Amino acid sequence: MNTHIQNKKSIKKFLLTLLLFIFIFQISNLKSNEVFAQQITLSISPPLTEAVIKPGKSILVAYTVSNIGDPVVLSSGVRPFVPQGQFGDLIVEEEFSGPIRFNLENSNIKLSDSFFLPTRQGQQLLLKIRVPEGTPEGDYYYTFFVKNEPGNFLEGATSSQATAVVGSNILITVTESGLVDVQGGIGQFGVIPKYQLTFLGKKFSFFESTDTIPIVLVLNNKGKNLIKPYGTIDLKGNFGERAEFDLIPQNILSQSSRMVIATPSAQLSDVQSSVNLSGFFVGKYTLNTSLNFGIGTENLTSTMSFYAIPFKVIIATFVALAIGILLVKKIGKEE
């Protein structure tokens, strides 16, 4: 009798365990279906187009959009942008504006039209850029972009509602004569000091000898056309130390400022700077920058100084001396 009851309990326990396992499996399968989402990985080339165009003329740029993610439905468009801040950032405007005209020369795809791009496939988009007669001379900045269409799902598959966008900037200089307006200048050149002292109205910058020394060079562009700097930042120390850093010729857009980068790049630093100096520095150092904005333009220069003092070595020396004196006094008393 007891054996029969135990068998019934064992069967009941087994059935409950089986039902629980089936329930957990169904829930897990349901969650797996819920979190499945389309993987979107797009790229566009070329990433940047710079063109000098006369009024009444046009150019054709061949873009390639590549998809290494899931199959996706895309559309393209063009929007103007404006530079923002001094670190090369930009703001893309929501509505189209400006005199420049854009259209796709593809036979089966127009701007804003949707098109399908399978996995590991590319689509060439032929963008025609036309400058109408009478367009004022100056620079015009746009972004040609391609984005996915979240509402267009593939049959039998789920899709992410997020929008993925890739873009390529277009920098257009409109000029009838081919001449450009170069009005570049040095807005800021110096270091970001760890310590600063003002004496007789003059500021002195100080660093600990082992500090990383960030150098900042900001250039202004007050002209109607973009410019690129060419030049160096030079370091000279009291003991004959010398170092030279070449400026990277980055675009400084019309009516904007930009902190330019020198090689080796300073972008890996926690502090945004043009270049970072690393090493052990002692004494006075002089920094000089010399640059221009192309052949036939004026050469601009600026100079500043900073001081490096081995505070840590000095403190360690005083501590060691103090300990030494105390030990000598203690030994003298014991004798």
Short mmCIF file of C-alpha atoms in Angstrom, two decimals:
data_model
loop_
_atom_site.label_atom_id
_atom_site.label_comp_id
_atom_site.label_asym_id
_atom_site.label_seq_id
_atom_site.Cartn_x
_atom_site.Cartn_y
_atom_site.Cartn_z
CA MET A 1 0.00 0.00 0.00
CA ASN A 2 2.75 2.44 0.96
CA THR A 3 4.67 1.52 -2.17
CA HIS A 4 1.62 2.27 -4.35
CA ILE A 5 1.18 5.70 -2.71
CA GLN A 6 4.86 6.54 -3.19
CA ASN A 7 4.66 5.59 -6.89
CA LYS A 8 1.67 7.89 -7.38
CA LYS A 9 3.54 10.75 -5.68
CA SER A 10 6.59 10.12 -7.87
CA ILE A 11 4.48 10.17 -11.05
CA LYS A 12 2.73 13.36 -9.90
CA LYS A 13 6.07 15.02 -9.13
CA PHE A 14 7.44 13.99 -12.53
CA LEU A 15 4.40 15.41 -14.36
CA LEU A 16 4.64 18.71 -12.47
CA THR A 17 8.34 18.98 -13.29
CA LEU A 18 7.64 18.24 -16.98
CA LEU A 19 4.89 20.87 -17.14
CA LEU A 20 7.15 23.43 -15.48
CA PHE A 21 9.94 22.69 -17.98
CA ILE A 22 7.54 23.08 -20.94
CA PHE A 23 6.25 26.38 -19.51
CA ILE A 24 9.77 27.79 -19.05
CA PHE A 25 10.73 26.68 -22.57
CA GLN A 26 7.71 28.45 -24.09
CA ILE A 27 8.41 31.65 -22.16
CA SER A 28 12.07 31.61 -23.24
CA ASN A 29 11.07 31.05 -26.85
CA LEU A 30 8.57 33.90 -26.66
CA LYS A 31 11.18 36.28 -25.25
CA SER A 32 13.64 35.26 -27.93
CA ASN A 33 11.12 36.21 -30.60
CA GLU A 34 10.41 39.53 -28.89
CA VAL A 35 14.03 40.71 -28.69
CA PHE A 36 14.96 39.68 -32.24
CA ALA A 37 15.66 42.83 -34.20
CA GLN A 38 17.09 43.78 -37.53
CA GLN A 39 20.84 44.43 -37.51
CA ILE A 40 21.60 47.53 -39.59
CA THR A 41 25.19 48.20 -40.62
CA LEU A 42 25.60 50.72 -43.43
CA SER A 43 28.50 52.66 -44.93
CA ILE A 44 28.81 55.32 -47.63
CA SER A 45 31.75 56.40 -49.76
CA PRO A 46 33.26 58.82 -50.48
CA PRO A 47 32.81 60.25 -46.95
CA LEU A 48 33.61 63.81 -48.09
CA THR A 49 33.27 65.73 -51.34
CA GLU A 50 34.92 69.12 -51.93
CA ALA A 51 34.13 70.97 -55.15
CA VAL A 52 34.75 74.38 -56.71
CA ILE A 53 31.94 75.10 -59.19
CA LYS A 54 31.15 78.07 -61.42
CA PRO A 55 27.57 79.39 -61.57
CA GLY A 56 25.67 77.61 -64.33
CA LYS A 57 27.79 74.46 -64.08
CA SER A 58 27.20 71.05 -62.53
CA ILE A 59 29.13 67.97 -61.42
CA LEU A 60 28.25 64.30 -60.92
CA VAL A 61 29.41 62.40 -57.83
CA ALA A 62 29.17 58.59 -57.67
CA TYR A 63 28.37 57.36 -54.16
CA THR A 64 28.39 53.73 -53.04
CA VAL A 65 26.14 52.62 -50.19
CA SER A 66 27.13 49.24 -48.70
CA ASN A 67 25.10 47.00 -46.40
CA ILE A 68 26.82 44.34 -44.28
CA GLY A 69 23.81 43.90 -41.99
CA ASP A 70 20.36 42.43 -42.60
CA PRO A 71 18.38 43.24 -45.77
CA VAL A 72 17.00 46.75 -45.47
CA VAL A 73 14.80 49.31 -47.21
CA LEU A 74 16.54 52.68 -47.61
CA SER A 75 15.93 56.20 -48.89
CA SER A 76 18.27 59.13 -49.60
CA GLY A 77 18.18 62.88 -49.17
CA VAL A 78 20.21 66.11 -48.92
CA ARG A 79 20.17 68.67 -46.11
CA PRO A 80 22.31 71.77 -45.39
CA PHE A 81 24.49 71.91 -42.30
CA VAL A 82 26.26 74.60 -40.29
CA PRO A 83 29.50 74.31 -38.26
CA GLN A 84 29.09 74.17 -34.49
CA GLY A 85 31.78 75.01 -31.91
CA GLN A 86 35.52 74.75 -32.45
CA PHE A 87 35.99 70.97 -32.51
CA GLY A 88 34.72 70.23 -36.02
CA ASP A 89 31.13 69.49 -34.99
CA LEU A 90 28.16 70.34 -37.20
CA ILE A 91 24.38 70.64 -37.06
CA VAL A 92 22.32 69.22 -39.93
CA GLU A 93 19.19 71.28 -40.56
CA GLU A 94 15.79 69.59 -40.74
CA GLU A 95 14.63 71.34 -43.92
CA PHE A 96 16.36 71.88 -47.25
CA SER A 97 17.47 75.42 -48.08
CA GLY A 98 19.96 77.20 -50.31
CA PRO A 99 20.35 77.77 -54.06
CA ILE A 100 22.25 74.55 -54.91
CA ARG A 101 20.19 71.90 -56.71
CA PHE A 102 20.53 68.13 -56.21
CA ASN A 103 19.03 65.12 -57.97
CA LEU A 104 19.87 61.46 -58.54
CA GLU A 105 20.76 60.44 -62.08
CA ASN A 106 19.91 56.77 -61.46
CA SER A 107 17.25 55.53 -63.89
CA ASN A 108 15.21 53.76 -61.20
CA ILE A 109 15.93 55.70 -57.98
CA LYS A 110 15.18 59.33 -57.15
CA LEU A 111 15.89 61.37 -54.03
CA SER A 112 13.53 60.36 -51.20
CA ASP A 113 12.46 57.19 -53.08
CA SER A 114 12.72 53.89 -51.20
CA PHE A 115 14.97 51.12 -52.50
CA PHE A 116 15.86 47.65 -51.26
CA LEU A 117 19.46 46.69 -50.40
CA PRO A 118 20.21 43.00 -49.65
CA THR A 119 22.86 41.76 -47.25
CA ARG A 120 26.48 42.22 -48.40
CA GLN A 121 25.40 44.25 -51.41
CA GLY A 122 26.15 47.78 -52.56
CA GLN A 123 24.11 50.37 -54.42
CA GLN A 124 25.64 53.14 -56.52
CA LEU A 125 23.86 56.48 -56.29
CA LEU A 126 24.75 59.12 -58.90
CA LEU A 127 24.21 62.53 -57.31
CA LYS A 128 24.10 65.51 -59.66
CA ILE A 129 25.05 68.84 -58.06
CA ARG A 130 24.02 71.92 -60.05
CA VAL A 131 24.81 75.57 -59.33
CA PRO A 132 22.20 77.79 -61.04
CA GLU A 133 23.16 80.98 -62.85
CA GLY A 134 23.19 83.97 -60.53
CA THR A 135 24.12 81.98 -57.42
CA PRO A 136 26.06 84.31 -55.06
CA GLU A 137 29.74 83.47 -54.65
CA GLY A 138 30.65 81.79 -51.39
CA ASP A 139 30.52 78.41 -49.69
CA TYR A 140 27.53 76.09 -49.34
CA TYR A 141 27.63 73.06 -47.06
CA TYR A 142 25.37 70.01 -47.34
CA THR A 143 25.12 66.40 -46.17
CA PHE A 144 24.02 63.65 -48.56
CA PHE A 145 22.51 60.94 -46.37
CA VAL A 146 20.97 57.50 -46.62
CA LYS A 147 18.65 56.16 -43.92
CA ASN A 148 16.60 53.05 -43.32
CA GLU A 149 12.81 53.11 -43.49
CA PRO A 150 11.62 51.60 -40.17
CA GLY A 151 8.04 51.18 -41.41
CA ASN A 152 9.07 48.99 -44.36
CA PHE A 153 9.51 45.47 -42.94
CA LEU A 154 10.53 42.33 -44.75
CA GLU A 155 7.78 39.71 -44.93
CA GLY A 156 8.05 37.13 -42.15
CA ALA A 157 10.65 39.07 -40.12
CA THR A 158 10.58 41.64 -37.37
CA SER A 159 12.48 44.91 -37.61
CA SER A 160 13.90 47.59 -35.36
CA GLN A 161 11.88 50.81 -35.15
CA ALA A 162 15.11 52.81 -34.77
CA THR A 163 16.40 54.87 -37.69
CA ALA A 164 19.98 54.36 -38.86
CA VAL A 165 21.58 57.14 -40.90
CA VAL A 166 24.92 57.42 -42.72
CA GLY A 167 26.01 60.62 -44.41
CA SER A 168 28.67 62.19 -46.58
CA ASN A 169 29.45 65.90 -46.32
CA ILE A 170 29.54 68.08 -49.43
CA LEU A 171 31.58 71.31 -49.35
CA ILE A 172 30.81 73.52 -52.35
CA THR A 173 32.70 76.69 -53.22
CA VAL A 174 30.94 78.85 -55.80
CA THR A 175 33.26 81.23 -57.65
CA GLU A 176 33.15 82.75 -61.11
CA SER A 177 36.85 83.60 -61.32
CA GLY A 178 38.27 80.60 -59.46
CA LEU A 179 39.68 82.87 -56.74
CA VAL A 180 38.77 82.26 -53.09
CA ASP A 181 38.45 84.57 -50.10
CA VAL A 182 41.19 83.70 -47.56
CA GLN A 183 40.80 85.48 -44.21
CA GLY A 184 42.33 83.16 -41.66
CA GLY A 185 43.88 84.14 -38.35
CA ILE A 186 45.18 82.76 -35.06
CA GLY A 187 42.45 82.98 -32.43
CA GLN A 188 44.25 81.22 -29.55
CA PHE A 189 47.69 79.73 -29.05
CA GLY A 190 48.98 78.52 -25.71
CA VAL A 191 48.91 75.79 -23.10
CA ILE A 192 46.23 74.69 -20.66
CA PRO A 193 48.21 75.39 -17.46
CA LYS A 194 48.16 73.26 -14.34
CA TYR A 195 49.12 76.33 -12.29
CA GLN A 196 49.01 80.00 -13.26
CA LEU A 197 50.51 83.08 -11.60
CA THR A 198 49.83 86.70 -12.49
CA PHE A 199 52.66 89.13 -11.77
CA LEU A 200 52.77 92.78 -12.86
CA GLY A 201 49.86 92.16 -15.21
CA LYS A 202 51.57 89.24 -16.95
CA LYS A 203 50.45 85.62 -16.68
CA PHE A 204 52.95 82.81 -16.10
CA SER A 205 52.03 79.16 -16.74
CA PHE A 206 53.55 76.38 -14.61
CA PHE A 207 53.56 72.58 -14.74
CA GLU A 208 54.99 69.79 -12.65
CA SER A 209 57.91 68.25 -14.55
CA THR A 210 56.10 64.93 -15.13
CA ASP A 211 52.79 66.46 -16.25
CA THR A 212 51.39 66.01 -19.75
CA ILE A 213 51.31 69.48 -21.28
CA PRO A 214 48.32 70.19 -23.57
CA ILE A 215 48.85 72.78 -26.32
CA VAL A 216 45.88 74.53 -27.92
CA LEU A 217 45.87 76.22 -31.34
CA VAL A 218 42.52 77.67 -32.48
CA LEU A 219 42.26 79.25 -35.93
CA ASN A 220 39.54 81.65 -37.10
CA ASN A 221 38.08 81.89 -40.59
CA LYS A 222 36.35 85.19 -41.28
CA GLY A 223 36.25 84.71 -45.05
CA LYS A 224 33.54 83.43 -47.41
CA ASN A 225 35.37 80.20 -48.27
CA LEU A 226 36.83 77.27 -46.36
CA ILE A 227 40.57 77.26 -45.63
CA LYS A 228 43.19 74.69 -44.57
CA PRO A 229 46.26 75.44 -42.42
CA TYR A 230 49.78 74.33 -43.31
CA GLY A 231 52.57 74.73 -40.76
CA THR A 232 54.14 73.55 -37.53
CA ILE A 233 54.19 73.92 -33.75
CA ASP A 234 57.78 74.07 -32.43
CA LEU A 235 59.07 73.50 -28.89
CA LYS A 236 62.44 74.79 -27.63
CA GLY A 237 63.91 74.24 -24.14
CA ASN A 238 66.69 75.87 -22.11
CA PHE A 239 69.00 72.89 -22.56
CA GLY A 240 68.73 72.65 -26.33
CA GLU A 241 65.68 70.38 -26.45
CA ARG A 242 63.69 70.74 -29.66
CA ALA A 243 60.53 69.15 -31.04
CA GLU A 244 58.43 69.89 -34.11
CA PHE A 245 54.80 68.95 -34.74
CA ASP A 246 53.15 69.24 -38.16
CA LEU A 247 49.64 70.66 -38.41
CA ILE A 248 47.05 68.43 -40.05
CA PRO A 249 45.43 70.46 -42.89
CA GLN A 250 41.84 70.19 -41.64
CA ASN A 251 39.00 72.18 -43.16
CA ILE A 252 38.04 75.38 -41.33
CA LEU A 253 34.65 76.31 -42.73
CA SER A 254 33.54 79.83 -43.61
CA GLN A 255 32.73 82.10 -40.66
CA SER A 256 33.84 79.56 -38.05
CA SER A 257 36.69 78.66 -35.71
CA ARG A 258 38.42 75.33 -35.22
CA MET A 259 41.02 73.85 -32.91
CA VAL A 260 43.48 72.22 -35.30
CA ILE A 261 45.32 68.98 -34.55
CA ALA A 262 49.06 68.42 -34.91
CA THR A 263 50.85 65.10 -35.25
CA PRO A 264 51.13 63.06 -33.18
CA SER A 265 47.40 63.48 -32.65
CA ALA A 266 46.16 64.67 -29.26
CA GLN A 267 42.69 63.15 -29.60
CA LEU A 268 43.48 60.23 -27.26
CA SER A 269 43.91 62.64 -24.35
CA ASP A 270 41.25 63.39 -21.74
CA VAL A 271 41.76 67.08 -22.53
CA GLN A 272 40.85 68.36 -26.00
CA SER A 273 44.02 69.90 -27.36
CA SER A 274 46.05 70.34 -30.54
CA VAL A 275 48.99 68.29 -29.30
CA ASN A 276 50.16 66.85 -25.96
CA LEU A 277 53.75 67.04 -24.71
CA SER A 278 54.94 64.09 -22.63
CA GLY A 279 58.27 63.62 -20.86
CA PHE A 280 60.27 65.15 -18.04
CA PHE A 281 60.52 68.94 -18.32
CA VAL A 282 62.66 71.33 -16.28
CA GLY A 283 62.96 75.08 -16.69
CA LYS A 284 61.59 77.50 -19.25
CA TYR A 285 60.20 76.34 -22.60
CA THR A 286 59.19 78.38 -25.63
CA LEU A 287 56.44 77.39 -28.05
CA ASN A 288 56.15 78.85 -31.53
CA THR A 289 53.68 78.25 -34.32
CA SER A 290 54.21 79.27 -37.94
CA LEU A 291 51.51 78.63 -40.52
CA ASN A 292 49.80 79.74 -43.72
CA PHE A 293 46.67 78.85 -45.66
CA GLY A 294 48.21 77.84 -48.95
CA ILE A 295 50.53 79.14 -51.65
CA GLY A 296 50.59 82.92 -51.86
CA THR A 297 48.99 83.52 -48.45
CA GLU A 298 50.50 85.42 -45.53
CA ASN A 299 52.61 83.52 -43.00
CA LEU A 300 51.25 83.85 -39.45
CA THR A 301 53.28 83.32 -36.26
CA SER A 302 52.69 83.28 -32.51
CA THR A 303 54.97 82.61 -29.52
CA MET A 304 54.41 81.82 -25.83
CA SER A 305 56.35 80.36 -22.88
CA PHE A 306 55.74 78.08 -19.92
CA TYR A 307 57.75 76.79 -16.96
CA ALA A 308 58.19 73.26 -15.62
CA ILE A 309 59.31 72.69 -12.02
CA PRO A 310 60.04 69.25 -10.49
CA PHE A 311 57.76 69.76 -7.47
CA LYS A 312 57.60 66.03 -6.73
CA VAL A 313 61.39 65.68 -6.74
CA ILE A 314 61.77 68.76 -4.52
CA ILE A 315 59.17 67.50 -2.02
CA ALA A 316 60.70 64.01 -2.00
CA THR A 317 64.14 65.53 -1.39
CA PHE A 318 62.91 67.63 1.54
CA VAL A 319 61.13 64.62 3.04
CA ALA A 320 64.28 62.50 2.68
CA LEU A 321 66.41 65.26 4.26
CA ALA A 322 63.96 65.63 7.15
CA ILE A 323 63.98 61.89 7.79
CA GLY A 324 67.77 61.85 7.56
CA ILE A 325 68.15 64.69 10.06
CA LEU A 326 65.77 63.00 12.50
CA LEU A 327 67.69 59.73 12.22
CA VAL A 328 71.03 61.48 12.79
CA LYS A 329 69.65 63.28 15.88
CA LYS A 330 68.21 60.04 17.24
CA ILE A 331 71.50 58.18 16.76
CA GLY A 332 73.38 61.08 18.38
CA LYS A 333 71.15 60.96 21.47
CA GLU A 334 71.58 57.20 21.81
CA GLU A 335 75.38 57.56 21.73
#
